[in-house]
Amino acid sequence: MGGRDLPGGETSSNVWSSLDGIEWTLEGEAGWSPRVCHGYAVFRGRIWIMGGVSDWKRDNQETLKNDIWFTADGRDWTEVKCAKTWSRRHQPATYVFRDRIWIAGGHAEPVNSEVWSWQPPQEWSF
């Protein structure tokens, strides 16, 4: 999901899938903006992405991300709007622990060591 193409380094929001790791299918572009170095987690039957950077050559407050998106099928993505959110960063550590999604550290200026956790609602309404 996402990534960048070489030699120019343009970022993408492409989502690919494979049943065997050999043959791959392009599922399309996700609803989130192109990026690299974002965090991933699988939680409650959904894939989650968090943060990242849209321009690898310029990681600043304009290109760093602090958004959260999820999908149940790899094609339809939904952005999660939170009242409080963590600072923008790329390459965060993301993991699931005690029924929560955690995000820690990552690269940004200034460097930080924030640790945030979030528990999505059990029932979803959009």
Coordinates of C-alpha atoms in Angstrom, one line a residue:
M1 CA 0.0 0.0 0.0
G2 CA 1.4 3.3 -1.0
G3 CA 5.1 3.6 -1.6
R4 CA 7.2 5.4 -4.2
D5 CA 8.4 4.8 -7.7
L6 CA 12.0 5.0 -8.8
P7 CA 13.9 6.8 -10.3
G8 CA 11.9 10.0 -9.6
G9 CA 10.6 9.0 -6.2
E10 CA 7.0 9.9 -6.8
T11 CA 4.7 8.6 -4.0
S12 CA 1.5 6.7 -4.6
S13 CA -1.6 5.4 -2.9
N14 CA -1.8 2.2 -4.9
V15 CA -3.1 -0.9 -3.1
W16 CA -2.0 -4.3 -4.3
S17 CA -3.1 -7.8 -3.2
S18 CA -1.8 -11.3 -3.7
L19 CA -3.0 -14.7 -2.6
D20 CA 0.3 -16.4 -3.1
G21 CA 2.9 -13.6 -2.9
I22 CA 3.9 -14.3 -6.6
E23 CA 1.0 -12.9 -8.7
W24 CA -0.2 -9.5 -7.7
T25 CA -3.4 -7.6 -8.5
L26 CA -3.7 -3.8 -8.4
E27 CA -6.8 -3.1 -6.3
G28 CA -6.7 0.6 -7.3
E29 CA -5.9 3.8 -5.5
A30 CA -6.9 4.2 -1.9
G31 CA -8.8 7.2 -0.6
W32 CA -5.8 8.5 1.3
S33 CA -3.2 10.8 -0.3
P34 CA 0.0 9.3 -1.8
R35 CA 2.6 8.6 0.8
V36 CA 5.5 6.5 2.0
C37 CA 6.8 5.4 5.4
H38 CA 3.4 5.1 7.0
G39 CA 2.5 2.8 9.9
Y40 CA 0.2 -0.2 9.5
A41 CA -1.8 -2.4 11.8
V42 CA -4.4 -5.1 11.4
F43 CA -7.1 -4.8 14.1
R44 CA -10.7 -6.1 14.3
G45 CA -10.7 -7.4 10.7
R46 CA -9.5 -4.2 9.2
I47 CA -6.3 -2.8 7.8
W48 CA -5.3 0.6 9.3
I49 CA -2.7 3.1 8.0
M50 CA -1.4 6.0 10.0
G51 CA 0.9 8.9 9.3
G52 CA 3.7 8.9 6.6
V53 CA 5.1 11.5 4.4
S54 CA 4.0 12.6 0.9
D55 CA 7.5 13.7 -0.3
W56 CA 10.4 11.7 0.7
K57 CA 12.9 14.4 -0.2
R58 CA 11.1 17.1 1.9
D59 CA 9.8 15.8 5.3
N60 CA 8.3 18.9 6.9
Q61 CA 5.0 20.0 8.4
E62 CA 3.5 20.3 4.9
T63 CA 4.4 16.8 3.8
L64 CA 4.2 14.8 7.0
K65 CA 0.9 13.1 7.9
N66 CA -1.0 12.4 11.1
D67 CA -4.2 10.9 9.6
I68 CA -5.8 7.5 10.2
W69 CA -7.5 5.4 7.6
F70 CA -9.0 1.9 7.6
T71 CA -10.4 -0.7 5.2
A72 CA -12.1 -4.1 5.5
D73 CA -11.7 -5.1 1.9
G74 CA -8.5 -3.2 0.6
R75 CA -10.6 -1.1 -1.8
D76 CA -12.9 1.1 0.2
W77 CA -11.1 3.3 2.7
T78 CA -12.6 5.5 5.4
E79 CA -10.8 8.3 7.2
V80 CA -11.1 8.4 11.0
K81 CA -11.7 11.8 12.5
C82 CA -10.4 12.1 16.1
A83 CA -10.9 15.0 18.4
K84 CA -7.3 14.7 19.6
T85 CA -4.5 13.5 17.4
W86 CA -0.7 12.9 17.5
S87 CA 1.9 15.1 15.9
R88 CA 2.8 14.5 12.2
R89 CA 5.5 11.9 11.5
H90 CA 6.7 9.2 9.3
Q91 CA 8.1 5.7 10.1
P92 CA 6.2 5.4 13.4
A93 CA 6.1 2.1 15.3
T94 CA 2.5 0.9 15.1
Y95 CA 1.1 -2.1 16.9
V96 CA -2.0 -3.6 18.6
F97 CA -1.9 -4.3 22.3
R98 CA -4.7 -4.7 24.9
D99 CA -7.5 -4.0 22.4
R100 CA -6.0 -0.7 21.3
I101 CA -4.0 0.6 18.4
W102 CA -0.7 2.2 19.5
I103 CA 1.6 4.6 17.6
A104 CA 5.0 5.5 19.0
G105 CA 8.0 7.6 17.9
G106 CA 8.7 8.1 14.3
H107 CA 10.6 10.7 12.4
A108 CA 9.7 14.4 12.4
E109 CA 11.3 17.8 13.3
P110 CA 11.7 18.2 16.2
V111 CA 12.3 14.5 17.1
N112 CA 9.8 13.3 19.6
S113 CA 9.1 10.2 21.6
E114 CA 5.3 10.5 21.9
V115 CA 3.3 7.3 22.5
W116 CA -0.4 7.4 21.7
S117 CA -3.1 4.8 21.9
W118 CA -6.6 4.7 20.5
Q119 CA -9.5 2.3 20.9
P120 CA -11.9 2.3 17.9
P121 CA -15.6 1.9 18.9
Q122 CA -16.9 -1.6 19.0
E123 CA -19.9 -0.6 16.9
W124 CA -19.4 1.5 13.7
S125 CA -21.7 4.2 12.4
F126 CA -20.8 6.4 9.5

